[in-house]
Structure formats: C-alpha cells, structure tokens
C-alpha positions as semicolon CSV with decimal commas, in nm:
position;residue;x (nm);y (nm);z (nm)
1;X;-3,313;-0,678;1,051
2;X;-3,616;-0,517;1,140
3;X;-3,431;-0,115;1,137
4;X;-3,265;-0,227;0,766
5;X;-3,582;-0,326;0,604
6;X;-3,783;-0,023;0,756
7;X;-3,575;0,205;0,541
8;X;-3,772;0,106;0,309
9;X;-4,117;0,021;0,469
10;X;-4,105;-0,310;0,412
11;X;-4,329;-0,534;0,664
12;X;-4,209;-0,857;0,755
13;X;-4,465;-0,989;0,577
14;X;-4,324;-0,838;0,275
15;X;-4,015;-1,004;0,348
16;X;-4,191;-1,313;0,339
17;X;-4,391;-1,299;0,034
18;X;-4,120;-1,135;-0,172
19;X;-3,814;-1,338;-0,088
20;X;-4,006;-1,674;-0,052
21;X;-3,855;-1,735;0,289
22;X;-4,037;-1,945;0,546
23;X;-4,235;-1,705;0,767
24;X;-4,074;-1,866;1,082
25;X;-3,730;-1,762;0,965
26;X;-3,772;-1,435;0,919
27;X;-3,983;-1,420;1,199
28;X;-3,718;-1,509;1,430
29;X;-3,421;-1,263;1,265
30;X;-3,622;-0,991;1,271
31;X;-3,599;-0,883;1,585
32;X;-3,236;-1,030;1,656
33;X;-2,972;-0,720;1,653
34;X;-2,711;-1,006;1,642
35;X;-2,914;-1,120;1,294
36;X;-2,611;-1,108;1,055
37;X;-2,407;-1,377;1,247
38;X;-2,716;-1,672;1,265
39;X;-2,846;-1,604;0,908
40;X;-2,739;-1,878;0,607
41;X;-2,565;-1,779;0,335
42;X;-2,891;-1,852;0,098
43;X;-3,119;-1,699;0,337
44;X;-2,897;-1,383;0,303
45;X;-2,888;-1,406;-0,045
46;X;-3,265;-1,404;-0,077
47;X;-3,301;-1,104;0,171
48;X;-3,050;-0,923;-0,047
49;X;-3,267;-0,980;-0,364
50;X;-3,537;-0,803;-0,207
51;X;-3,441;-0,531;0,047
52;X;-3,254;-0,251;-0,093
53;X;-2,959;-0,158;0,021
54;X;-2,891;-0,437;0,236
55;X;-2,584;-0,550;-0,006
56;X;-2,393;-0,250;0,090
57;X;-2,523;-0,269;0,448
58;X;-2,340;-0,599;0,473
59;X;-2,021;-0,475;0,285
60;X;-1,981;-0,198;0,549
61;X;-2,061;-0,408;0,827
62;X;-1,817;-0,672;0,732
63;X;-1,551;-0,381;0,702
64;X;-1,646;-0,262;1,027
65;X;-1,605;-0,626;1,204
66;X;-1,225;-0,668;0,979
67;X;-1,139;-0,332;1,179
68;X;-1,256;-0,387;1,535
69;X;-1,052;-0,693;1,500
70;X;-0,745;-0,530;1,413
71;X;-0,825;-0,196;1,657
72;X;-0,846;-0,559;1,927
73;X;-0,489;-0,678;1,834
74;X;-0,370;-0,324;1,871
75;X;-0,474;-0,275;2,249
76;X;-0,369;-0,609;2,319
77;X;-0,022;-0,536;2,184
78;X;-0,015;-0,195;2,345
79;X;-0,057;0,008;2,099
80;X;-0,271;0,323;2,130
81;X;-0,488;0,493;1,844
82;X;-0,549;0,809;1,763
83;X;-0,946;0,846;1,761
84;X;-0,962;1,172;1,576
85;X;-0,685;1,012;1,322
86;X;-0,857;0,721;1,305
87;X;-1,212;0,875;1,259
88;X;-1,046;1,085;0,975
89;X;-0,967;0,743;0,760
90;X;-1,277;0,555;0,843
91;X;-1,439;0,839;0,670
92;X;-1,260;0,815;0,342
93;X;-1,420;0,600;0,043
94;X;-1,310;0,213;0,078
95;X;-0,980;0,333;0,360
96;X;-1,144;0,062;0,631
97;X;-1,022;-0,248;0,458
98;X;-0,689;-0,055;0,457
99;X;-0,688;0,043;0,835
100;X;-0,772;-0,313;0,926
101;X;-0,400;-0,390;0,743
102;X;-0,188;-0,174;0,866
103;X;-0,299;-0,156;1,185
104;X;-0,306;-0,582;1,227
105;X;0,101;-0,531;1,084
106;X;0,179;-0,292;1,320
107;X;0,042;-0,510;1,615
108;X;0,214;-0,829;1,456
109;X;0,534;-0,527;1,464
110;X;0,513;-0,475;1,860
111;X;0,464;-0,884;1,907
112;X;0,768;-0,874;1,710
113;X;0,582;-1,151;1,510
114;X;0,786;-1,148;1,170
115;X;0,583;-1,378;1,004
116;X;0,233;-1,238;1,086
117;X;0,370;-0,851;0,999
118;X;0,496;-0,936;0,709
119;X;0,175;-1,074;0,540
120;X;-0,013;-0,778;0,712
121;X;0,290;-0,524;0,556
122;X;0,281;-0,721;0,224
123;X;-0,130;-0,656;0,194
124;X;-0,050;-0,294;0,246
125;X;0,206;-0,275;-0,021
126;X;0,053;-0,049;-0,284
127;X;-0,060;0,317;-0,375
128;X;-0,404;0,275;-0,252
129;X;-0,334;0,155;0,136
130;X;0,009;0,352;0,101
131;X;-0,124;0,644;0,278
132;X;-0,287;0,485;0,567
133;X;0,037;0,292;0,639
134;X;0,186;0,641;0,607
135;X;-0,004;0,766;0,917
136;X;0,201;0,486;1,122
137;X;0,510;0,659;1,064
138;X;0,378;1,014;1,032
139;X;0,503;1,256;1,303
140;X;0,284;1,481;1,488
141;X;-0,133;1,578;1,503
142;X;-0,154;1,337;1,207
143;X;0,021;1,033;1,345
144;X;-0,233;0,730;1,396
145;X;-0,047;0,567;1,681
146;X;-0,033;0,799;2,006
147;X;0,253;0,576;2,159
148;X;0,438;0,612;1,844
149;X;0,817;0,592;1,978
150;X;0,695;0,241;2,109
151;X;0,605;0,145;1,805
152;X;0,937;0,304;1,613
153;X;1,132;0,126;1,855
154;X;0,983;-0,203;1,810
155;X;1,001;-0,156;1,439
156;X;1,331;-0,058;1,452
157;X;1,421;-0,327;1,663
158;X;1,242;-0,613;1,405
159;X;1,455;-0,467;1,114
160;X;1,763;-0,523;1,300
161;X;1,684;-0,855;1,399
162;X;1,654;-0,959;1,007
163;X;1,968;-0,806;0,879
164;X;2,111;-1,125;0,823
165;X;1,820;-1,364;0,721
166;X;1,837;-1,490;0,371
167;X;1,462;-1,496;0,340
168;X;1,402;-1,473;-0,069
169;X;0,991;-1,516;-0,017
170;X;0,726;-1,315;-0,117
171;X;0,612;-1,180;0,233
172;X;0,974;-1,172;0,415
173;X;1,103;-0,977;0,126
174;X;0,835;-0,711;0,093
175;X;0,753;-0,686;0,474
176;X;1,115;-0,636;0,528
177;X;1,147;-0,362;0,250
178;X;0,843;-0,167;0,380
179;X;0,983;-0,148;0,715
180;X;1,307;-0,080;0,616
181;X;1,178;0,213;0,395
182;X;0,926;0,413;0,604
183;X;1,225;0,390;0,879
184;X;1,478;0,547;0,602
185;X;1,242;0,801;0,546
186;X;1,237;0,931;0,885
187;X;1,594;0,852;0,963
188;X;1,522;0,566;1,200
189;X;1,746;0,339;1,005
190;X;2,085;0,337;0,825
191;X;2,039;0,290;0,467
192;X;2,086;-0,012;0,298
193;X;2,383;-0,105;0,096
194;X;2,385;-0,302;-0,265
195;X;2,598;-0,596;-0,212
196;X;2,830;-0,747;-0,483
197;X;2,623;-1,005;-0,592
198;X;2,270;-0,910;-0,435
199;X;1,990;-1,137;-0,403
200;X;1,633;-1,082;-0,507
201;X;1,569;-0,978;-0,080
202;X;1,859;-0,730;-0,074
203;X;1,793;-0,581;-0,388
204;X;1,425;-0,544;-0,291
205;X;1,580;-0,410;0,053
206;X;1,830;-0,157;-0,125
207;X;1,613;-0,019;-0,373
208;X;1,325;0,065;-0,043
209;X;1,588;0,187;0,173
210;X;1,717;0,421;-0,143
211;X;1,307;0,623;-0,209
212;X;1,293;0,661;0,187
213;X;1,614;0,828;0,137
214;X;1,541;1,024;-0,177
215;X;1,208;1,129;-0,017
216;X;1,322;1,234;0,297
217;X;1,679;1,428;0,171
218;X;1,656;1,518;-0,151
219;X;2,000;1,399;-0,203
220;X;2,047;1,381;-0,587
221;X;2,362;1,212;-0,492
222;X;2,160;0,915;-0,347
223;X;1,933;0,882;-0,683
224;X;2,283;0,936;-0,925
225;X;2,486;0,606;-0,672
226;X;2,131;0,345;-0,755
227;X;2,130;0,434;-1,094
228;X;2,445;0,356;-1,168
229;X;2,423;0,039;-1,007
230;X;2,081;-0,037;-1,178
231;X;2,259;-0,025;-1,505
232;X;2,499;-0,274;-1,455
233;X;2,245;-0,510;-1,277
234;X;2,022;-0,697;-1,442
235;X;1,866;-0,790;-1,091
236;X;1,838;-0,426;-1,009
237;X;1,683;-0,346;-1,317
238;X;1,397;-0,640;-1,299
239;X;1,325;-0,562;-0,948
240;X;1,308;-0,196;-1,064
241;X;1,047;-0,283;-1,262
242;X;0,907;-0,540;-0,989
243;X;0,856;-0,301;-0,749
244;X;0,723;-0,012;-0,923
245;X;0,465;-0,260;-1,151
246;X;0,333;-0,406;-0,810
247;X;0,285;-0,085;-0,613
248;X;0,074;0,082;-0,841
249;X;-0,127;-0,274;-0,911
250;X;-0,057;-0,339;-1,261
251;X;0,098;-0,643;-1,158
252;X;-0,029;-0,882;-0,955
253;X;0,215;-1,008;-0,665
254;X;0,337;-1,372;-0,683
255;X;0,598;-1,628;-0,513
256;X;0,831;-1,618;-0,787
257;X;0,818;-1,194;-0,854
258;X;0,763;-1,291;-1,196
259;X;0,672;-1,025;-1,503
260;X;0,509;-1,179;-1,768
261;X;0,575;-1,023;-2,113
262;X;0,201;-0,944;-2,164
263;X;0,166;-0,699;-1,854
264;X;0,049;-0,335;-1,892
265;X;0,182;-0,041;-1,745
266;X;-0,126;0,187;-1,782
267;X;-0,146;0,289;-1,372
268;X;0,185;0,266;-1,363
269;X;0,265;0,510;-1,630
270;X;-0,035;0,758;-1,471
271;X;0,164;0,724;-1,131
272;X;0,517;0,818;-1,280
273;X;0,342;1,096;-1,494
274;X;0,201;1,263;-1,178
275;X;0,524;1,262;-0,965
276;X;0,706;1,440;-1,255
277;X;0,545;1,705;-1,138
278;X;0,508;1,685;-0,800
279;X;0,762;1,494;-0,631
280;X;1,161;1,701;-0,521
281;X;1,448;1,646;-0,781
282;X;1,611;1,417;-0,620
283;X;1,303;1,188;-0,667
284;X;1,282;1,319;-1,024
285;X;1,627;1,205;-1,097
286;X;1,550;0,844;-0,979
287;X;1,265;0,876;-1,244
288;X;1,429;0,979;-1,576
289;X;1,738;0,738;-1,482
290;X;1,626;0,450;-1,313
291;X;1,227;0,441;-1,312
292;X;1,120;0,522;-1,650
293;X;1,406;0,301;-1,810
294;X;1,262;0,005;-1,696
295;X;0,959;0,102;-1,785
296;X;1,078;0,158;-2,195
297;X;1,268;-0,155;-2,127
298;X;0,980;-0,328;-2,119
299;X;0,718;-0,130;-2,328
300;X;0,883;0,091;-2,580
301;X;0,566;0,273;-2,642
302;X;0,515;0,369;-2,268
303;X;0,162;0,292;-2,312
304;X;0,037;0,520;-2,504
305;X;0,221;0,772;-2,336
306;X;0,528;0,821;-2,505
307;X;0,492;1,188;-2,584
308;X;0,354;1,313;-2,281
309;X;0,586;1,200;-2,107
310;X;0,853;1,412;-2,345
311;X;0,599;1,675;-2,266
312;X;0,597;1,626;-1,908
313;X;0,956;1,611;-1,870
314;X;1,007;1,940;-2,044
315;X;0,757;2,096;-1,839
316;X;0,920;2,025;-1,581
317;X;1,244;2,174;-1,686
318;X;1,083;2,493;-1,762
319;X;0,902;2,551;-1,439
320;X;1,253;2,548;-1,324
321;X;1,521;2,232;-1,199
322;X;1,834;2,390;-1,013
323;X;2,033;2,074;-0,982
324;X;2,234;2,073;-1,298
325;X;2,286;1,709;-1,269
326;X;1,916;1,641;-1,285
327;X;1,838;1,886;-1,567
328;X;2,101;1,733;-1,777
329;X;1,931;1,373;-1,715
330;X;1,580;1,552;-1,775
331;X;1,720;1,648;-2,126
332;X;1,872;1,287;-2,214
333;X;1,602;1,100;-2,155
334;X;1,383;1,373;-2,371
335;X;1,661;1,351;-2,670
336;X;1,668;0,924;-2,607
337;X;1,242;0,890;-2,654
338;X;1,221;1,216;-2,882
C-alpha cells in the first residue's frame, strides 16, 4: 500500500489521521504487497476516501486477477496464447473484462464443458466483447490462440455433439448460436437449416449460422432464402428482433427472450446505420429485408431516425450497389418509410 499512497506523498501517518483508521491497521498493510487480499471491505472503503487514485487502482487490479484466472484455465486446457495478441487487447480501454470471457469459453470449449462455455459464450454475446471473441477465430498474425486448429477442432467437435439437443435456455441457445456462427464464417461448419416448425433454439441457430454466411460469402442468395422465411414466421421475425436488440445492448438478456413494448432501439439503430455503409451487399440485403423490418415493426419512428436512414440507404445506392436484387430492395424499403 505503501508504493499507491506515495504517488501522492502521503505518510502513513496521513493515512491515519485522514481516514480515521486505527494506526495498527494501517501499520500492518502498509508494507504487505499481498495488502489487497487481507484488507476489509470498510477499511478499503475508508482508504479509498482518502488516497487518490486508489479506486481505479483496485478496478484494474481486480481486472487483472479476472484475467490471470482465465489465461490459468487456458494452459490447463491446452490452449496457447498469443502474447503479442494478447498484449494488443489488454491495452485497449475496458477489453480485460472481455479477454477474461472469451478466453474462460474457449477453455470450457477444449474441456468440451457445454455448460460452463456456454455461460462464458453467452457473456461475450454483444458488440462490445464481439471483437475480442473475434480474435479466437481470426486466422493468421492476429489470431489470439497459437494452437488454433486445436481449438477449431474442439469447437467444431462441441457443435456437432449438440445438433440434436432440444435445449430452449438462455445460455444453451446463445452459446450454441455463437459457436455455430463464428464456425460458418470461416467455413468450419455446414450451415444451418430452418426447420418446418422451428423452435426458439433453432431459429436462434439458423438466423447465426445465416450472418456467418452472409459475412464470409457475400451470397445475396443466402440473405434473399432468410428473408423470405422471416416473413412468414412470426418466430423468425421476434427472434430477428431478439437477436439484433441484445447484441447491441438495448435489451437486456433474460430466460424467457422476452421484448417488452417499452424498449428502445437507440444503439441499435446507430449499429444498423453504420453497417449501411460499411458492411458487403449481401449483408446489406439482410438489412433492408430482414433487419430493419423488425426494427419498424416494432418502432415505426426508428428512433428518431427515420429519415436518415432513407438518407443512408440512398447513399448507399449512389456510391454504387451492383447486385440488382439488392438495389431493387434498397429502393423498396426507401419508397415503404418515404
């Protein structure tokens, strides 16, 4: 304790008179560099009140313990980490919390632990720890696991194993669909097919395995077979709105993937507003016909949004859409919210 409070000058004896703590108990963390685990929560909270800077201290500290843990259950499963990949995250603003998840699902992965990767793969369901899960399936100097076929294999192996579970819940649903997903996206997987009367798992499965698809090929075909079975499925169409409400946190995950009538779209909107713009056509597609009509489905007024987004669209048609396909959807949905 003694190297935090010296940022600042303080004396122990400062310590003392300032936070009102017995002289004896800071006397004997002071010099302890295992302080943090002996101290009581209200001593803590008096030593925070006074020293600067030892709030955040703790914060990173506690991060830092959450991803030695996890960096643990990866060497015990076999897994091997990039260091330079690794360092690269730990560097980014608030990306430790989301190393610690990804990498504790993609030990509970090689256990072949269903139960303990899908919690961890659940957590990391989201646009924020999306990109550090990404580095588990990335390919080449950027990939975060150095045994990475290992890993591929085991992963492929898990989603194989659950092709025939009937597991509706909240973690066996959206583990599965993550897996099942990153694998489509780098063709470790065959896709997923929509069944004839799909369940809340296999529509949660089909609609994963159909973005990996999208994102990896392009394939306007892909985006023009799900939205014509969104239309006719009323599952389809809430889990549509499910999925893409929970990624980008405007809706909090629960048991029953419910969507209360009072939930705002405002991140979500931002999200689908940016990939306009960015993302292939074949992702574009899946936007103006399947995305962005749930979305109106269940706020008219697309936030507040409602004519950018005519303005985005047509944007994008005039830098230029080849498929004729997707410029004719482009134009519909323009002429449907104009």
């Amino acid at each position: 304790m003694a190297s935090i409070s010296g940022r600042t000058s303080l004396t122990m004896a400062d310590v003392v008179l300032l936070s009102g703590i017995s002289t004896s108990t800071v006397s004997r963390l002071w010099s302890d560099h295992l302080w943090l685990d002996k101290i009581a929560g209200s001593t803590l909270q008096s030593l925070v009140a006074v020293i600067p800077d030892l709030a955040g201290y703790v914060a990173r500290r506690s991060r830092t313990r959450v991803l030695e843990g996890a960096l643990r259950q990866c060497r015990e499963a076999g897994l091997e980490i990039s260091k330079p990949v690794l360092g690269k995250f730990a560097r980014q603003p608030n990306s430790g919390i989301h190393l610690a998840t990804v990498l504790s699902a993609a030990a509970g992965v090689m256990r072949q632990d269903q139960r303990s990767a899908h919690a961890w793969l659940t957590r990391s369901w989201g646009a924020a720890p999306d990109i550090a899960l990404d580095a588990l399936f990335t390919i080449g100097p950027d990939a975060l696991l150095i045994n990475q076929d290992q890993f591929l294999s085991q992963a492929t192996r898990m989603v194989e194993s659950e092709s025939c579970t009937s597991d509706n819940s909240l973690y066996g649903t959206v583990g599965s669909g993550m897996l099942v997903h990153k694998l489509t996206k780098i063709d470790r997987t065959s896709m997923v097919i929509a069944g004839d009367a799909p369940q809340r798992r296999s529509a949660f499965l089909y609609r994963s395995s159909i973005i990996g698809a999208i994102l990896a090929s392009g394939d306007v075909d892909v985006s023009s077979s799900y939205s014509a079975c969104v239309k006719v499925s009323p599952l389809l169409q809430r889990n549509e709105l499910w999925s893409i409400a929970s990624y980008s946190s405007d809706l909090a995950q629960s048991t029953d993937f419910s969507i209360p009538s009072t939930t705002t779209l405002s991140d979500t909107v931002s999200i689908i507003l940016h990939d306009l713009e960015d993302m292939n056509e074949a992702y574009v597609h899946y936007l103006v016909t399947s995305a962005i009509p749930a979305v109106l489905a269940h706020d008219n007024g697309f936030g507040t949004a409602k004519s950018r987004l005519a303005q985005t669209v047509k944007c994008r048609l005039d830098d230029g859409i080849e498929d004729r396909g997707v410029r004719a959807a482009c134009v519909a949905l323009i002429t449907a919210i104009s």
